[in-house]
PDB file of C-alpha atoms in Angstrom:
ATOM      1  CA  MET A  30      19.988 103.604 110.790  1.00 73.00           C
ATOM      2  CA  LYS A  31      16.631 103.097 112.643  1.00 77.00           C
ATOM      3  CA  SER A  32      16.551 101.132 115.926  1.00 76.00           C
ATOM      4  CA  GLU A  33      13.668  99.024 114.528  1.00 84.00           C
ATOM      5  CA  ILE A  34      15.443  97.880 111.323  1.00 93.00           C
ATOM      6  CA  ARG A  35      13.854  94.750 110.090  1.00 96.00           C
ATOM      7  CA  VAL A  36      16.194  91.780 110.268  1.00 97.00           C
ATOM      8  CA  VAL A  37      16.007  87.997 110.125  1.00 98.00           C
ATOM      9  CA  GLY A  38      18.416  85.708 111.897  1.00 97.00           C
ATOM     10  CA  ILE A  39      19.011  82.116 110.533  1.00 98.00           C
ATOM     11  CA  ASP A  40      20.373  79.198 112.568  1.00 97.00           C
ATOM     12  CA  ASP A  41      20.169  75.464 112.254  1.00 97.00           C
ATOM     13  CA  THR A  42      18.532  73.066 114.757  1.00 96.00           C
ATOM     14  CA  PRO A  43      20.502  70.540 116.625  1.00 92.00           C
ATOM     15  CA  PHE A  44      21.097  67.267 114.555  1.00 93.00           C
ATOM     16  CA  ASP A  45      22.997  64.031 114.682  1.00 90.00           C
ATOM     17  CA  LYS A  46      25.064  62.316 112.002  1.00 86.00           C
ATOM     18  CA  SER A  47      22.227  59.907 111.093  1.00 89.00           C
ATOM     19  CA  GLN A  48      19.943  62.711 109.971  1.00 91.00           C
ATOM     20  CA  LEU A  49      19.655  63.514 106.319  1.00 95.00           C
ATOM     21  CA  ALA A  50      17.854  66.713 106.693  1.00 96.00           C
ATOM     22  CA  VAL A  51      18.333  69.659 109.124  1.00 97.00           C
ATOM     23  CA  MET A  52      15.887  72.560 109.732  1.00 97.00           C
ATOM     24  CA  LEU A  53      16.904  76.106 109.448  1.00 98.00           C
ATOM     25  CA  ILE A  54      14.952  78.509 111.913  1.00 97.00           C
ATOM     26  CA  ALA A  55      14.610  82.224 110.907  1.00 98.00           C
ATOM     27  CA  PRO A  56      12.818  84.611 113.283  1.00 97.00           C
ATOM     28  CA  PHE A  57      12.028  87.973 111.827  1.00 96.00           C
ATOM     29  CA  PHE A  58      12.699  90.893 114.195  1.00 95.00           C
ATOM     30  CA  ARG A  59      12.299  94.658 114.450  1.00 91.00           C
ATOM     31  CA  GLY A  60      15.784  95.506 115.610  1.00 84.00           C
ATOM     32  CA  GLY A  61      16.637  93.213 118.491  1.00 81.00           C
ATOM     33  CA  ARG A  62      13.477  93.872 120.524  1.00 86.00           C
ATOM     34  CA  LEU A  63      10.382  92.519 118.815  1.00 91.00           C
ATOM     35  CA  MET A  64       9.844  89.288 116.938  1.00 95.00           C
ATOM     36  CA  ASP A  65       7.279  89.643 114.180  1.00 93.00           C
ATOM     37  CA  GLY A  66       7.305  86.329 112.495  1.00 95.00           C
ATOM     38  CA  LEU A  67       9.131  83.027 111.850  1.00 96.00           C
ATOM     39  CA  LEU A  68      10.403  81.266 108.690  1.00 96.00           C
ATOM     40  CA  SER A  69      11.876  77.899 108.309  1.00 97.00           C
ATOM     41  CA  THR A  70      13.236  75.458 105.711  1.00 97.00           C
ATOM     42  CA  GLN A  71      15.084  72.125 105.469  1.00 97.00           C
ATOM     43  CA  ILE A  72      18.471  71.569 104.110  1.00 98.00           C
ATOM     44  CA  GLU A  73      20.635  68.555 103.560  1.00 97.00           C
ATOM     45  CA  ARG A  74      23.080  67.608 106.255  1.00 96.00           C
ATOM     46  CA  ASP A  75      26.601  68.268 104.859  1.00 94.00           C
ATOM     47  CA  GLY A  76      24.878  69.151 101.514  1.00 96.00           C
ATOM     48  CA  ASP A  77      25.153  71.889  99.043  1.00 96.00           C
ATOM     49  CA  ASP A  78      21.618  73.366  99.111  1.00 98.00           C
ATOM     50  CA  ALA A  79      21.767  75.909 102.012  1.00 98.00           C
ATOM     51  CA  THR A  80      22.528  78.912  99.812  1.00 98.00           C
ATOM     52  CA  VAL A  81      19.541  78.152  97.463  1.00 98.00           C
ATOM     53  CA  LYS A  82      17.220  77.210 100.371  1.00 98.00           C
ATOM     54  CA  ILE A  83      17.947  80.506 102.123  1.00 98.00           C
ATOM     55  CA  ILE A  84      17.345  82.464  99.014  1.00 98.00           C
ATOM     56  CA  GLU A  85      14.073  80.734  98.267  1.00 98.00           C
ATOM     57  CA  MET A  86      12.968  81.127 101.885  1.00 98.00           C
ATOM     58  CA  ILE A  87      13.614  84.888 101.957  1.00 98.00           C
ATOM     59  CA  ASN A  88      12.363  85.578  98.421  1.00 98.00           C
ATOM     60  CA  LYS A  89       8.962  83.753  99.049  1.00 97.00           C
ATOM     61  CA  SER A  90       8.404  85.392 102.504  1.00 96.00           C
ATOM     62  CA  LYS A  91       5.691  88.037 103.003  1.00 95.00           C
ATOM     63  CA  PHE A  92       8.304  89.796 105.260  1.00 92.00           C
ATOM     64  CA  LYS A  93      10.891  90.327 102.330  1.00 96.00           C
ATOM     65  CA  SER A  94       9.721  93.802 101.401  1.00 95.00           C
ATOM     66  CA  GLN A  95      10.604  95.133 104.858  1.00 94.00           C
ATOM     67  CA  LEU A  96      13.639  93.025 105.412  1.00 96.00           C
ATOM     68  CA  GLN A  97      16.935  95.172 105.658  1.00 96.00           C
ATOM     69  CA  ALA A  98      19.545  92.525 106.726  1.00 98.00           C
ATOM     70  CA  ILE A  99      19.966  88.759 106.888  1.00 98.00           C
ATOM     71  CA  LEU A 100      21.965  87.619 109.897  1.00 98.00           C
ATOM     72  CA  LEU A 101      23.589  84.077 109.699  1.00 98.00           C
ATOM     73  CA  ASP A 102      24.855  82.141 112.555  1.00 97.00           C
ATOM     74  CA  GLY A 103      28.231  81.405 110.889  1.00 95.00           C
ATOM     75  CA  ILE A 104      28.722  80.324 107.368  1.00 95.00           C
ATOM     76  CA  ALA A 105      27.908  76.589 107.498  1.00 96.00           C
ATOM     77  CA  PHE A 106      24.726  74.874 108.562  1.00 97.00           C
ATOM     78  CA  GLY A 107      23.893  71.241 109.190  1.00 95.00           C
ATOM     79  CA  GLY A 108      27.546  70.291 109.435  1.00 94.00           C
ATOM     80  CA  PHE A 109      29.341  71.436 106.279  1.00 94.00           C
ATOM     81  CA  ASN A 110      26.398  72.902 104.283  1.00 97.00           C
ATOM     82  CA  VAL A 111      28.490  76.036 103.434  1.00 96.00           C
ATOM     83  CA  VAL A 112      26.599  79.041 102.167  1.00 97.00           C
ATOM     84  CA  ASN A 113      27.666  81.671  99.608  1.00 97.00           C
ATOM     85  CA  ILE A 114      26.954  84.913 101.242  1.00 97.00           C
ATOM     86  CA  GLN A 115      27.641  86.896  98.165  1.00 97.00           C
ATOM     87  CA  ALA A 116      25.043  84.809  96.228  1.00 97.00           C
ATOM     88  CA  ILE A 117      22.484  85.358  98.987  1.00 98.00           C
ATOM     89  CA  ALA A 118      22.998  89.111  98.972  1.00 98.00           C
ATOM     90  CA  GLN A 119      22.819  89.295  95.202  1.00 98.00           C
ATOM     91  CA  HIS A 120      19.701  87.139  94.714  1.00 98.00           C
ATOM     92  CA  THR A 121      17.764  88.605  97.620  1.00 98.00           C
ATOM     93  CA  ILE A 122      19.074  92.156  97.264  1.00 98.00           C
ATOM     94  CA  ILE A 123      19.425  92.249 101.023  1.00 98.00           C
ATOM     95  CA  PRO A 124      22.794  92.630 102.999  1.00 98.00           C
ATOM     96  CA  VAL A 125      24.017  89.343 104.563  1.00 98.00           C
ATOM     97  CA  ILE A 126      26.151  89.290 107.756  1.00 98.00           C
ATOM     98  CA  THR A 127      27.542  86.114 109.307  1.00 98.00           C
ATOM     99  CA  VAL A 128      28.142  86.248 113.078  1.00 97.00           C
ATOM    100  CA  ILE A 129      30.830  84.250 114.599  1.00 96.00           C
ATOM    101  CA  ARG A 130      31.471  83.950 118.396  1.00 93.00           C
ATOM    102  CA  LYS A 131      35.127  82.834 118.132  1.00 93.00           C
ATOM    103  CA  TYR A 132      37.593  83.326 115.308  1.00 94.00           C
ATOM    104  CA  PRO A 133      37.636  80.258 113.158  1.00 92.00           C
ATOM    105  CA  ASP A 134      40.762  77.889 112.965  1.00 93.00           C
ATOM    106  CA  PHE A 135      40.766  77.895 109.086  1.00 91.00           C
ATOM    107  CA  THR A 136      43.747  75.553 108.993  1.00 91.00           C
ATOM    108  CA  ALA A 137      41.821  72.886 110.934  1.00 93.00           C
ATOM    109  CA  ILE A 138      38.532  73.451 108.845  1.00 93.00           C
ATOM    110  CA  LYS A 139      40.425  73.140 105.565  1.00 92.00           C
ATOM    111  CA  ALA A 140      42.165  69.827 106.801  1.00 93.00           C
ATOM    112  CA  THR A 141      38.757  68.458 107.922  1.00 93.00           C
ATOM    113  CA  LEU A 142      37.173  69.349 104.585  1.00 92.00           C
ATOM    114  CA  ARG A 143      40.117  67.772 102.686  1.00 92.00           C
ATOM    115  CA  LYS A 144      39.802  64.580 104.776  1.00 92.00           C
ATOM    116  CA  LEU A 145      36.071  64.386 104.062  1.00 90.00           C
ATOM    117  CA  GLY A 146      36.604  65.021 100.298  1.00 91.00           C
ATOM    118  CA  MET A 147      34.794  68.464 100.514  1.00 91.00           C
ATOM    119  CA  GLU A 148      37.660  70.709  99.594  1.00 89.00           C
ATOM    120  CA  LYS A 149      35.390  72.780  97.221  1.00 90.00           C
ATOM    121  CA  LYS A 150      33.364  74.000 100.161  1.00 92.00           C
ATOM    122  CA  TYR A 151      36.389  75.891 101.509  1.00 91.00           C
ATOM    123  CA  GLN A 152      36.252  78.134  98.407  1.00 90.00           C
ATOM    124  CA  LEU A 153      32.864  79.364  99.693  1.00 89.00           C
ATOM    125  CA  MET A 154      34.485  80.214 102.949  1.00 91.00           C
ATOM    126  CA  GLU A 155      37.157  82.259 101.085  1.00 91.00           C
ATOM    127  CA  ILE A 156      34.419  84.043  98.948  1.00 90.00           C
ATOM    128  CA  ALA A 157      33.055  85.277 102.322  1.00 93.00           C
ATOM    129  CA  GLY A 158      36.280  87.023 103.102  1.00 93.00           C
ATOM    130  CA  LYS A 159      38.372  87.090 106.237  1.00 95.00           C
ATOM    131  CA  PRO A 160      36.264  87.616 109.384  1.00 97.00           C
ATOM    132  CA  GLU A 161      36.385  91.139 110.933  1.00 97.00           C
ATOM    133  CA  LYS A 162      36.192  92.115 114.546  1.00 96.00           C
ATOM    134  CA  ALA A 163      33.243  93.914 116.099  1.00 95.00           C
ATOM    135  CA  VAL A 164      33.625  95.259 119.587  1.00 92.00           C
ATOM    136  CA  LEU A 165      30.297  95.300 121.503  1.00 91.00           C
ATOM    137  CA  LYS A 166      29.562  96.357 124.957  1.00 87.00           C
ATOM    138  CA  SER A 167      29.716  92.784 126.235  1.00 86.00           C
ATOM    139  CA  GLY A 168      32.732  91.701 124.309  1.00 89.00           C
ATOM    140  CA  VAL A 169      34.080  90.823 120.828  1.00 94.00           C
ATOM    141  CA  ILE A 170      32.523  88.850 117.994  1.00 95.00           C
ATOM    142  CA  TRP A 171      33.628  88.304 114.462  1.00 97.00           C
ATOM    143  CA  PHE A 172      31.643  88.763 111.256  1.00 97.00           C
ATOM    144  CA  GLN A 173      31.724  88.619 107.470  1.00 97.00           C
ATOM    145  CA  HIS A 174      29.460  90.673 105.269  1.00 98.00           C
ATOM    146  CA  ALA A 175      28.054  90.918 101.715  1.00 98.00           C
ATOM    147  CA  GLY A 176      25.894  93.670 100.263  1.00 97.00           C
ATOM    148  CA  CYS A 177      26.936  96.280 102.902  1.00 98.00           C
ATOM    149  CA  THR A 178      30.025  97.982 104.204  1.00 97.00           C
ATOM    150  CA  ALA A 179      31.739  96.690 107.401  1.00 97.00           C
ATOM    151  CA  GLU A 180      30.676  99.785 109.245  1.00 97.00           C
ATOM    152  CA  GLU A 181      27.009  99.246 108.271  1.00 97.00           C
ATOM    153  CA  ALA A 182      27.286  95.477 109.372  1.00 97.00           C
ATOM    154  CA  VAL A 183      28.686  96.561 112.781  1.00 96.00           C
ATOM    155  CA  GLU A 184      25.786  99.040 113.196  1.00 96.00           C
ATOM    156  CA  ILE A 185      23.153  96.459 112.375  1.00 96.00           C
ATOM    157  CA  ILE A 186      24.796  93.950 114.722  1.00 96.00           C
ATOM    158  CA  LYS A 187      24.781  96.503 117.517  1.00 95.00           C
ATOM    159  CA  ILE A 188      21.103  97.398 116.878  1.00 94.00           C
ATOM    160  CA  ALA A 189      20.122  93.748 116.945  1.00 95.00           C
ATOM    161  CA  THR A 190      22.171  92.832 119.973  1.00 94.00           C
ATOM    162  CA  ILE A 191      20.272  93.388 123.288  1.00 90.00           C
ATOM    163  CA  HIS A 192      21.672  90.731 125.718  1.00 84.00           C
ATOM    164  CA  GLY A 193      25.236  89.433 125.596  1.00 85.00           C
ATOM    165  CA  ASN A 194      27.133  89.570 122.231  1.00 89.00           C
ATOM    166  CA  ILE A 195      24.828  87.648 119.875  1.00 93.00           C
ATOM    167  CA  PRO A 196      22.044  89.501 117.909  1.00 95.00           C
ATOM    168  CA  GLU A 197      18.797  88.683 119.328  1.00 95.00           C
ATOM    169  CA  PRO A 198      17.325  87.063 116.066  1.00 96.00           C
ATOM    170  CA  LEU A 199      20.141  84.523 116.176  1.00 96.00           C
ATOM    171  CA  ARG A 200      19.765  83.968 119.888  1.00 94.00           C
ATOM    172  CA  ILE A 201      16.088  83.318 119.584  1.00 95.00           C
ATOM    173  CA  ALA A 202      16.639  81.053 116.426  1.00 95.00           C
ATOM    174  CA  HIS A 203      18.894  78.932 118.512  1.00 94.00           C
ATOM    175  CA  ILE A 204      16.467  78.742 121.415  1.00 93.00           C
ATOM    176  CA  ILE A 205      13.513  77.805 119.204  1.00 94.00           C
ATOM    177  CA  GLY A 206      15.481  75.241 117.286  1.00 92.00           C
ATOM    178  CA  GLN A 207      16.694  73.532 120.473  1.00 91.00           C
ATOM    179  CA  GLY A 208      13.132  73.583 121.916  1.00 92.00           C
ATOM    180  CA  ILE A 209      11.688  72.005 118.851  1.00 90.00           C
ATOM    181  CA  VAL A 210      14.199  69.196 118.421  1.00 87.00           C
ATOM    182  CA  ASP A 211      15.319  68.579 122.133  1.00 81.00           C
ATOM    183  CA  GLY A 212      12.028  69.480 123.792  1.00 84.00           C
ATOM    184  CA  GLU A 213      13.659  72.194 125.860  1.00 82.00           C
ATOM    185  CA  SER A 214      16.310  74.784 125.170  1.00 81.00           C
ATOM    186  CA  ARG A 215      19.560  74.899 127.041  1.00 76.00           C
ATOM    187  CA  GLY A 216      23.060  76.239 127.114  1.00 63.00           C
ATOM    188  CA  ARG A 217      24.426  79.307 125.239  1.00 63.00           C
ATOM    189  CA  ALA A 218      22.812  80.605 122.173  1.00 62.00           C
TER     190      ALA A 218
END
């Protein structure tokens, strides 16, 4: 796989519980070294539209023809707006890889969703499959994938990861999102 594989990383901006909409930030990268563009869209906080909005954002982008992987910062955006990674991969015809810093506590997530009356969202988490481990130079992360093999997903993650253990497109999406919403980025991406 080429070191300048074209990837996009998608993360949500910071938000509070009073917001109805949350912005998704999606920098377009060559590997993990050069940002070539930026996409964005709005989703409903705790809604059901993130999957469709991501598909639309990618399919309408001038960058799509070069895109070889979509990296997601987890499987839920804007609270519990859970994405269907299988649907994104199918409707964009591009592999989708979620990146997760710590292994999720699925028991707690399921209990929270039940308490909020959002049990159906857990099915989307199950569709994504059990997170798999990727060992990087700087540590371990977890990932889920659709439209590619686990080995291909790990290779893409390694190519896109320059500093730490988060792929650069996701790290930059986080920094941009915080800078836009809070006026300055801070903390870990």
